[in-house]
Amino acid sequence: METAAVKRKRAEQEDSDNINGDELNDAAGDIDLSLLEAIEKSRPAVETLDLKTLKKLVLSFERRLKENIEARLKYPDQPDKFADCEVDLHDDLQKLRVLAGGSELYPDLVALNAVPSLLGLLSHDNIDIAIEVVNLLQDLTDEDVMDDDNPEPVIVLVDALIENNVLELLVQNLQRLSESDPDEVAAIYNTLATIENLIEVKPAVAELVCEKTKLLRWLLAKIRVKEFDSNKQYASEILAILLQNSTVNQKKVGQMNGVDVVLQAVAMYKSRDPKTGDEEEMVENLFDCLCCLLMPLENKERFVKAEGVELMIIIMKQKKSAYGSAIRALDFAMTKYPPACERFVDVLGLKSAFAAFMGKIPVNKKEKRERYREEMEERIISLIASLFGGIFRGSRRERLLSKFVENEFEKIDRLIELYVRYADRVKAETARLDQLKFDDLEIDDDERYNRKLESGLYTLQLIAVILGHLWCSEHSQVRARIEQLLKLQKLSKQDVKDILQEYHDNIGDLDGPDEKESAQGRIQRFISAL
């Protein structure tokens, strides 16, 4: 009722403006051109955005806010009585948006104590007022206002917003916005944009907003909805941002049944492709969320229990656009988690995996084919290395090894082919880095190693690990084939041992000293066996 009254009042004003405009147009024909020029000159000049202008805008806003509070208290049941001042308050909020063009004034805005007053309006009874505050906050925190050479003014504003509970107020307002009203739908988008802006300025906000608000619950509910819209896409993007680089958030979403929710969301695309580019981007966001969630061990367990392995294999078999994303998710799920590897073998995933390994990868025409195939190649090599690392004995191990024997050892042929290709890349990058050193360009050992990893060394190391597993199987024909192919390529087992030794020496202790020692022990056994 209140909103309707305000909108009715604004409509009356717009009608009045239109009438005046029409009258002016009718009279224009009778007015001398010089008179029009005089009128134009008499118009007030646009004010320069400076401290004086800021103070004037804030003072006007505070006055309108006070009038609105007093009117609502005086006439709580008579919306028409405070409709005028509500329109004025809305207009003053719109005027404040000009401050986005002068971020250097943000500390002054904070010093004038305007932030608490603005944020208080996020819970205003008139949803239009709250929406206008959201629009203002989105403008003030937009990435375009940040001066890379002097980010401090924006940081000052963001700090003040956070200190005054902007996160809680934004999410509370988000929960009351409707999906049926176009203005409120836009406000949902702008709310998410504001939260993203705050995270961009202060990365710690990513965990803070999940700790202090119910945003995660709202996001999960949004991506659960079957119908696609722009806000569902944005919700998936914000969720991915919150999950990346935050183990705390990953575990929290897992505890909220988030793994199952994300699996249900991607399951909608197991046998169909997204209809638009925006929908395709949303699916990629959902898989980003899934891969982030699969970092903590407990979420890998939830993934297996929710039949995530089976779903990813179905997606691979359907050969739709999510094919590559399914391989990526499986790679995350099976890394250092034997139960996922065992389930993969039990539900007949080896056939699909080795078809991809042999290069039978469906390529979406929209993809950059070469880069896409290369990425899938690296993922499937990682996946197979994880299978070997997660399945140590028994019939599952035999089924995995048998894949390299069938069809006259074609998988070993492919493995050596890949080894040679990635070894050549690493060799070329090593030569380039040696030239840099020759040219007296400083590059330390860590940077040198990282650049080699980026050029393909990591994938080459995984191929060497797979060769180590195959050699240690003590299958005489497998060993003979590996030696024969290495010799044909003018390589030797020593080359493989050198790659394994470099891998061994650079294993970190991110998972703890015990895990590091165990991993190095496995690699050392390969080196000794070769």
XYZ file of C-alpha atoms in Angstrom:
530
model
C 0.000 0.000 0.000
C 2.818 2.379 0.915
C 4.732 1.683 -2.270
C 1.616 2.190 -4.346
C 1.035 5.561 -2.724
C 4.567 6.688 -3.482
C 4.343 5.483 -7.052
C 0.961 7.199 -7.472
C 2.443 10.470 -6.207
C 5.404 10.155 -8.571
C 3.036 9.456 -11.462
C 1.079 12.625 -10.646
C 4.319 14.613 -10.710
C 5.362 13.058 -14.026
C 1.927 13.861 -15.509
C 2.316 17.441 -14.364
C 5.782 17.608 -15.914
C 4.435 16.210 -19.182
C 1.635 18.804 -19.289
C 4.116 21.604 -18.662
C 6.385 20.175 -21.355
C 3.554 20.063 -23.878
C 2.597 23.678 -23.111
C 6.216 24.750 -23.551
C 6.375 22.983 -26.921
C 3.206 24.749 -28.095
C 4.601 28.091 -27.095
C 8.051 27.481 -28.527
C 7.000 28.496 -31.997
C 6.153 31.970 -30.731
C 9.334 32.522 -28.744
C 12.238 34.302 -30.338
C 15.434 32.261 -30.741
C 17.363 34.795 -28.695
C 14.895 34.339 -25.860
C 15.493 30.569 -25.927
C 19.211 31.218 -25.720
C 18.652 33.499 -22.741
C 16.601 30.793 -21.019
C 19.338 28.234 -21.707
C 21.975 30.552 -20.216
C 19.823 31.181 -17.151
C 19.802 27.482 -16.230
C 22.031 26.635 -13.243
C 25.387 25.117 -14.193
C 26.139 21.547 -13.193
C 27.908 21.648 -9.849
C 31.476 20.515 -9.605
C 31.828 17.329 -7.600
C 33.866 18.481 -4.633
C 33.667 18.457 -0.835
C 31.230 21.375 -0.823
C 28.885 19.532 -3.200
C 29.214 16.350 -1.145
C 28.272 18.174 2.063
C 25.267 19.756 0.335
C 24.084 16.349 -0.973
C 24.521 14.639 2.393
C 22.825 17.486 4.273
C 19.833 17.362 1.926
C 19.658 13.584 2.247
C 19.778 13.699 6.059
C 17.040 16.348 6.077
C 14.798 14.220 3.818
C 15.477 11.176 5.972
C 14.512 13.037 9.133
C 11.312 14.335 7.518
C 10.414 10.828 6.387
C 10.965 9.305 9.835
C 8.878 12.026 11.480
C 6.051 11.709 8.953
C 5.881 7.944 9.304
C 5.816 8.198 13.091
C 3.107 10.873 12.952
C 0.921 9.173 10.347
C 1.728 5.427 10.586
C -1.590 4.364 9.028
C -1.918 7.120 6.414
C 0.608 6.494 3.602
C -0.644 9.457 1.574
C 0.581 11.737 4.364
C 4.220 10.698 3.911
C 4.165 9.931 0.190
C 5.644 13.308 -0.764
C 8.640 13.083 1.546
C 9.173 9.468 0.445
C 9.480 10.611 -3.157
C 11.887 13.359 -2.073
C 13.998 10.856 -0.121
C 14.101 8.541 -3.127
C 15.222 11.443 -5.335
C 17.996 12.446 -2.931
C 19.281 8.852 -2.900
C 19.437 8.966 -6.687
C 21.393 12.227 -6.534
C 23.988 10.598 -4.276
C 24.857 8.179 -7.067
C 26.892 10.979 -8.644
C 29.509 10.278 -5.952
C 30.598 7.189 -7.905
C 32.379 9.660 -10.182
C 34.473 10.976 -7.304
C 35.760 8.093 -5.220
C 38.412 10.385 -3.732
C 35.560 11.862 -1.655
C 34.642 8.516 -0.052
C 36.615 9.191 3.156
C 34.716 12.474 3.489
C 31.426 10.632 2.984
C 32.412 8.310 5.829
C 33.547 11.234 8.007
C 30.147 12.907 7.545
C 28.633 9.790 9.169
C 26.352 9.166 6.191
C 27.023 5.425 6.028
C 24.858 4.367 9.025
C 21.950 6.467 7.743
C 22.198 4.961 4.270
C 22.448 1.380 5.469
C 19.544 1.858 7.850
C 17.341 2.383 4.810
C 18.025 -1.180 3.593
C 15.352 -2.263 6.073
C 12.960 0.570 5.170
C 9.282 -0.432 4.999
C 9.115 0.974 1.475
C 10.932 -1.562 -0.653
C 11.556 1.067 -3.353
C 13.717 3.044 -0.919
C 15.691 -0.066 0.006
C 16.158 -0.873 -3.685
C 17.521 2.605 -4.366
C 20.068 2.144 -1.553
C 21.158 -1.141 -3.152
C 21.577 0.649 -6.489
C 23.637 3.355 -4.788
C 25.893 0.839 -3.024
C 26.419 -1.074 -6.253
C 27.515 2.140 -8.005
C 29.797 3.281 -5.184
C 31.609 -0.073 -4.982
C 31.758 -0.877 -8.699
C 35.187 -1.993 -9.901
C 35.333 0.965 -12.301
C 35.523 3.466 -9.398
C 38.680 1.859 -7.987
C 41.851 3.776 -8.780
C 44.634 1.201 -9.052
C 47.182 3.829 -8.084
C 45.176 4.924 -5.041
C 42.702 2.262 -3.840
C 42.645 3.602 -0.269
C 39.483 5.796 -0.572
C 37.407 2.817 -1.722
C 38.903 0.643 1.018
C 37.909 3.275 3.596
C 34.299 3.180 2.370
C 34.168 -0.624 2.250
C 35.588 -0.859 5.777
C 32.917 1.557 6.996
C 30.179 -0.415 5.242
C 31.318 -3.665 6.829
C 31.627 -2.080 10.276
C 28.026 -0.911 9.935
C 26.724 -4.422 9.105
C 26.249 -3.960 5.366
C 26.522 -7.725 4.773
C 23.763 -8.646 7.207
C 21.495 -5.831 5.970
C 22.041 -6.642 2.298
C 21.217 -10.318 2.773
C 18.192 -9.565 4.957
C 16.883 -7.275 2.238
C 17.722 -9.889 -0.415
C 15.495 -12.392 1.365
C 12.440 -10.134 1.111
C 12.845 -9.273 -2.575
C 10.368 -10.871 -4.944
C 11.126 -12.702 -8.179
C 7.834 -11.509 -9.681
C 8.521 -7.756 -9.708
C 11.000 -6.509 -12.381
C 12.442 -3.801 -10.100
C 13.033 -6.300 -7.329
C 14.561 -8.824 -9.729
C 17.019 -6.109 -10.775
C 17.680 -5.355 -7.099
C 18.559 -9.019 -6.486
C 21.157 -8.795 -9.236
C 22.552 -5.519 -7.870
C 22.715 -6.965 -4.350
C 24.819 -9.871 -5.583
C 26.943 -7.418 -7.597
C 27.544 -5.313 -4.481
C 28.636 -8.375 -2.506
C 30.988 -9.338 -5.330
C 32.402 -5.790 -5.359
C 33.026 -5.933 -1.607
C 34.864 -9.245 -1.980
C 36.961 -7.772 -4.788
C 38.085 -4.937 -2.502
C 38.378 -7.063 0.681
C 38.799 -10.810 -0.051
C 38.146 -11.621 3.631
C 34.499 -10.676 2.981
C 34.081 -14.055 1.213
C 34.255 -15.885 4.536
C 32.741 -13.058 6.573
C 29.499 -12.981 4.598
C 29.088 -16.745 5.005
C 29.801 -16.542 8.714
C 27.453 -13.647 9.496
C 24.561 -14.113 7.068
C 22.320 -16.693 5.433
C 23.631 -15.914 1.940
C 24.822 -19.483 1.318
C 21.356 -20.829 2.087
C 19.802 -18.292 -0.304
C 22.282 -19.144 -3.082
C 21.728 -22.900 -2.744
C 17.958 -22.376 -2.867
C 18.360 -20.264 -6.005
C 20.477 -22.748 -7.961
C 18.059 -25.518 -6.953
C 15.277 -23.830 -8.968
C 14.766 -25.563 -12.327
C 13.974 -22.471 -14.397
C 16.955 -20.551 -15.728
C 17.262 -16.777 -15.381
C 20.042 -14.211 -15.079
C 19.879 -14.211 -11.285
C 20.300 -17.977 -11.141
C 23.375 -17.541 -13.303
C 24.718 -14.821 -11.004
C 23.935 -16.907 -7.914
C 26.065 -19.733 -9.337
C 28.894 -17.275 -10.005
C 28.785 -15.784 -6.494
C 28.726 -19.264 -4.955
C 31.817 -20.202 -6.973
C 33.579 -17.030 -5.788
C 32.728 -17.823 -2.165
C 34.030 -21.392 -2.483
C 37.309 -20.765 -4.265
C 40.302 -20.524 -1.946
C 38.163 -20.989 1.182
C 38.255 -24.360 2.894
C 35.985 -22.938 5.606
C 33.242 -22.133 3.084
C 33.755 -25.423 1.241
C 33.211 -27.393 4.445
C 30.257 -25.237 5.489
C 28.439 -25.759 2.179
C 29.164 -29.478 2.436
C 27.517 -29.549 5.854
C 24.481 -27.775 4.354
C 23.943 -30.648 1.877
C 25.452 -28.395 -0.765
C 27.227 -31.197 -2.652
C 23.886 -32.871 -3.329
C 22.255 -29.555 -4.308
C 24.981 -28.777 -6.852
C 24.803 -32.331 -8.239
C 21.042 -31.931 -8.711
C 21.646 -28.650 -10.521
C 24.177 -30.120 -12.967
C 22.058 -33.256 -13.445
C 19.618 -31.118 -15.458
C 22.291 -31.037 -18.180
C 23.274 -34.702 -18.245
C 21.432 -35.286 -21.507
C 20.910 -31.789 -22.895
C 23.010 -28.760 -23.692
C 22.388 -25.236 -22.354
C 20.198 -23.177 -24.699
C 22.108 -19.888 -24.483
C 25.588 -18.591 -23.807
C 24.481 -17.297 -20.397
C 23.058 -20.683 -19.465
C 26.272 -22.338 -20.630
C 28.238 -20.000 -18.375
C 25.996 -20.949 -15.459
C 26.711 -24.649 -16.001
C 30.443 -23.911 -15.974
C 29.957 -21.990 -12.714
C 28.117 -24.950 -11.195
C 30.959 -27.299 -12.079
C 33.431 -24.770 -10.656
C 31.408 -24.933 -7.433
C 31.460 -28.726 -7.515
C 35.222 -28.895 -8.027
C 35.820 -26.446 -5.168
C 33.535 -28.494 -2.934
C 35.531 -31.615 -3.761
C 38.680 -30.247 -2.131
C 37.901 -31.295 1.494
C 37.987 -35.039 2.139
C 34.549 -35.125 3.796
C 32.948 -33.626 0.695
C 34.524 -36.293 -1.517
C 32.743 -38.828 0.693
C 29.449 -36.940 0.289
C 30.003 -36.883 -3.479
C 30.414 -40.662 -3.636
C 27.394 -41.292 -1.373
C 25.255 -38.974 -3.519
C 26.183 -41.074 -6.593
C 28.196 -38.226 -8.057
C 30.604 -40.653 -9.733
C 27.721 -42.331 -11.561
C 26.287 -38.986 -12.669
C 29.620 -37.821 -14.103
C 29.996 -41.068 -16.064
C 26.469 -40.666 -17.465
C 27.361 -37.130 -18.579
C 30.500 -38.452 -20.278
C 28.513 -41.139 -22.075
C 25.924 -38.617 -23.305
C 28.762 -36.567 -24.863
C 27.006 -33.247 -24.346
C 28.741 -29.914 -23.652
C 29.283 -30.794 -19.966
C 31.524 -33.741 -20.973
C 34.786 -31.985 -20.148
C 33.449 -30.565 -16.905
C 32.450 -34.067 -15.782
C 36.010 -35.305 -16.341
C 37.315 -32.351 -14.336
C 34.952 -33.114 -11.447
C 35.962 -36.778 -11.432
C 39.614 -35.767 -11.391
C 39.002 -33.664 -8.259
C 36.903 -36.403 -6.636
C 39.460 -39.174 -7.162
C 42.602 -37.249 -6.236
C 43.893 -38.837 -3.018
C 40.559 -40.547 -2.348
C 40.571 -44.325 -3.032
C 36.802 -44.867 -2.399
C 35.971 -42.648 -5.396
C 38.508 -44.541 -7.537
C 37.008 -47.874 -6.493
C 33.482 -46.698 -7.220
C 34.608 -45.447 -10.640
C 35.890 -48.906 -11.579
C 32.854 -50.661 -10.076
C 30.362 -48.638 -12.148
C 32.284 -49.303 -15.376
C 33.897 -45.909 -15.754
C 37.129 -47.275 -17.241
C 35.623 -47.629 -20.710
C 34.664 -43.951 -20.892
C 37.931 -42.804 -19.344
C 40.144 -44.720 -21.727
C 38.092 -43.691 -24.750
C 38.980 -40.106 -23.790
C 42.578 -41.147 -23.149
C 42.789 -42.471 -26.696
C 41.660 -39.097 -28.033
C 37.980 -39.887 -28.620
C 36.857 -36.582 -27.128
C 33.651 -34.929 -28.376
C 34.426 -31.327 -29.270
C 31.780 -28.639 -29.055
C 32.049 -26.479 -32.165
C 32.015 -23.369 -29.982
C 35.135 -24.490 -28.185
C 38.632 -23.605 -29.253
C 39.306 -27.136 -30.353
C 43.036 -27.419 -29.820
C 43.093 -25.873 -26.357
C 39.986 -27.816 -25.294
C 41.450 -31.151 -26.397
C 44.715 -30.337 -24.654
C 42.925 -29.515 -21.414
C 40.908 -32.734 -21.590
C 44.085 -34.660 -22.326
C 45.763 -33.272 -19.202
C 42.675 -33.975 -17.083
C 42.321 -37.567 -18.222
C 46.037 -38.224 -17.602
C 45.584 -36.855 -14.072
C 42.486 -39.014 -13.610
C 44.293 -42.193 -14.656
C 47.226 -41.339 -12.399
C 44.716 -40.919 -9.543
C 43.210 -44.333 -10.356
C 46.626 -45.960 -10.089
C 47.282 -44.057 -6.866
C 43.930 -45.042 -5.343
C 43.621 -48.697 -6.384
C 46.485 -50.741 -4.975
C 45.464 -54.376 -5.329
C 42.755 -56.888 -6.131
C 40.507 -57.323 -9.159
C 40.046 -53.572 -9.636
C 43.814 -53.144 -10.037
C 43.872 -56.003 -12.532
C 41.061 -54.413 -14.558
C 42.968 -51.134 -14.658
C 46.219 -52.792 -15.742
C 44.441 -54.907 -18.342
C 43.424 -51.730 -20.184
C 47.085 -51.228 -21.095
C 47.378 -54.758 -22.439
C 44.238 -54.959 -24.598
C 44.260 -54.197 -28.330
C 47.963 -54.956 -28.681
C 49.116 -52.467 -26.009
C 47.586 -49.448 -27.787
C 47.258 -47.561 -24.487
C 50.998 -47.897 -23.862
C 51.646 -46.653 -27.389
C 49.459 -43.650 -26.626
C 51.176 -43.075 -23.285
C 54.630 -42.931 -24.880
C 53.280 -40.676 -27.634
C 52.060 -38.258 -24.964
C 55.316 -38.598 -23.029
C 57.342 -37.542 -26.076
C 55.068 -34.601 -26.856
C 55.155 -33.172 -23.332
C 58.884 -33.885 -22.966
C 59.523 -31.839 -26.125
C 57.501 -28.947 -24.698
C 59.393 -28.991 -21.432
C 62.687 -29.218 -23.292
C 61.783 -26.159 -25.372
C 60.772 -24.179 -22.268
C 63.962 -25.204 -20.464
C 66.014 -23.949 -23.398
C 64.106 -20.667 -23.354
C 64.717 -20.225 -19.629
C 68.415 -21.027 -20.129
C 68.556 -18.269 -22.722
C 67.028 -15.834 -20.212
C 69.796 -16.708 -17.779
C 72.340 -16.248 -20.543
C 70.875 -12.777 -21.190
C 71.393 -11.907 -17.496
C 67.664 -11.830 -16.724
C 67.181 -12.891 -13.117
C 64.896 -15.859 -12.481
C 65.095 -17.917 -9.292
C 64.807 -21.703 -9.080
C 61.206 -21.672 -7.839
C 60.058 -19.429 -10.680
C 61.960 -21.549 -13.168
C 60.300 -24.724 -11.888
C 56.829 -23.140 -11.937
C 57.261 -22.026 -15.525
C 58.278 -25.519 -16.523
C 55.205 -26.902 -14.747
C 53.004 -24.496 -16.718
C 54.617 -25.569 -19.976
C 53.628 -29.207 -19.383
C 56.088 -30.586 -16.828
C 53.333 -31.527 -14.363
C 51.515 -33.616 -16.975
C 54.839 -35.150 -18.029
C 55.474 -36.089 -14.388
C 52.056 -37.775 -14.155
C 52.790 -39.753 -17.330
C 56.078 -40.860 -15.761
C 54.184 -41.886 -12.610
C 51.789 -44.002 -14.712
C 54.809 -45.604 -16.437
C 56.215 -46.307 -12.970
C 53.012 -48.072 -11.931
C 52.998 -50.123 -15.143
C 56.672 -51.086 -14.713
C 56.101 -52.156 -11.103
C 53.246 -54.431 -12.203
C 56.068 -56.774 -13.297
C 54.131 -57.726 -16.418
C 56.914 -58.847 -18.755
C 55.108 -57.915 -21.985
C 54.207 -54.475 -20.642
C 57.836 -53.856 -19.676
C 59.059 -55.047 -23.040
C 56.646 -52.752 -24.869
C 57.684 -49.719 -22.792
C 61.397 -50.373 -23.427
C 60.814 -50.959 -27.142
C 58.889 -47.700 -27.576
C 61.364 -45.656 -25.554
C 64.179 -47.006 -27.696
C 62.304 -46.121 -30.881
C 62.032 -42.544 -29.602
C 65.725 -42.527 -28.691
C 64.827 -42.380 -25.021
C 65.676 -44.623 -22.093
C 64.385 -45.561 -18.681
C 66.917 -43.100 -17.285
C 64.993 -40.235 -18.899
C 61.859 -41.381 -17.102
C 63.809 -41.731 -13.845
C 65.101 -38.166 -14.198
C 61.561 -36.846 -14.515
C 60.470 -38.881 -11.499
C 63.455 -37.678 -9.474
C 62.607 -34.020 -10.157
C 59.007 -34.757 -9.149
C 60.208 -36.505 -5.982
C 62.443 -33.594 -4.993
C 59.675 -31.023 -5.390
C 56.821 -32.735 -3.540
C 55.578 -30.238 -0.992
C 54.253 -30.755 2.517
C 50.880 -29.044 2.022
C 49.141 -32.198 3.273
C 51.565 -32.608 6.160
C 55.049 -34.117 6.568
C 53.738 -37.689 6.833
C 51.906 -37.460 3.505
C 54.979 -35.905 1.888
C 57.179 -38.758 3.124
C 54.671 -41.339 1.919
C 54.396 -39.732 -1.544
C 58.154 -39.500 -1.902
C 58.455 -43.137 -0.855
C 56.122 -44.232 -3.668
C 58.063 -42.273 -6.278
C 61.361 -43.635 -4.971
C 60.077 -47.184 -5.441
C 59.368 -46.416 -9.110
C 62.849 -44.973 -9.550
C 64.432 -48.023 -7.940
C 62.339 -50.452 -9.996
C 63.219 -48.735 -13.259
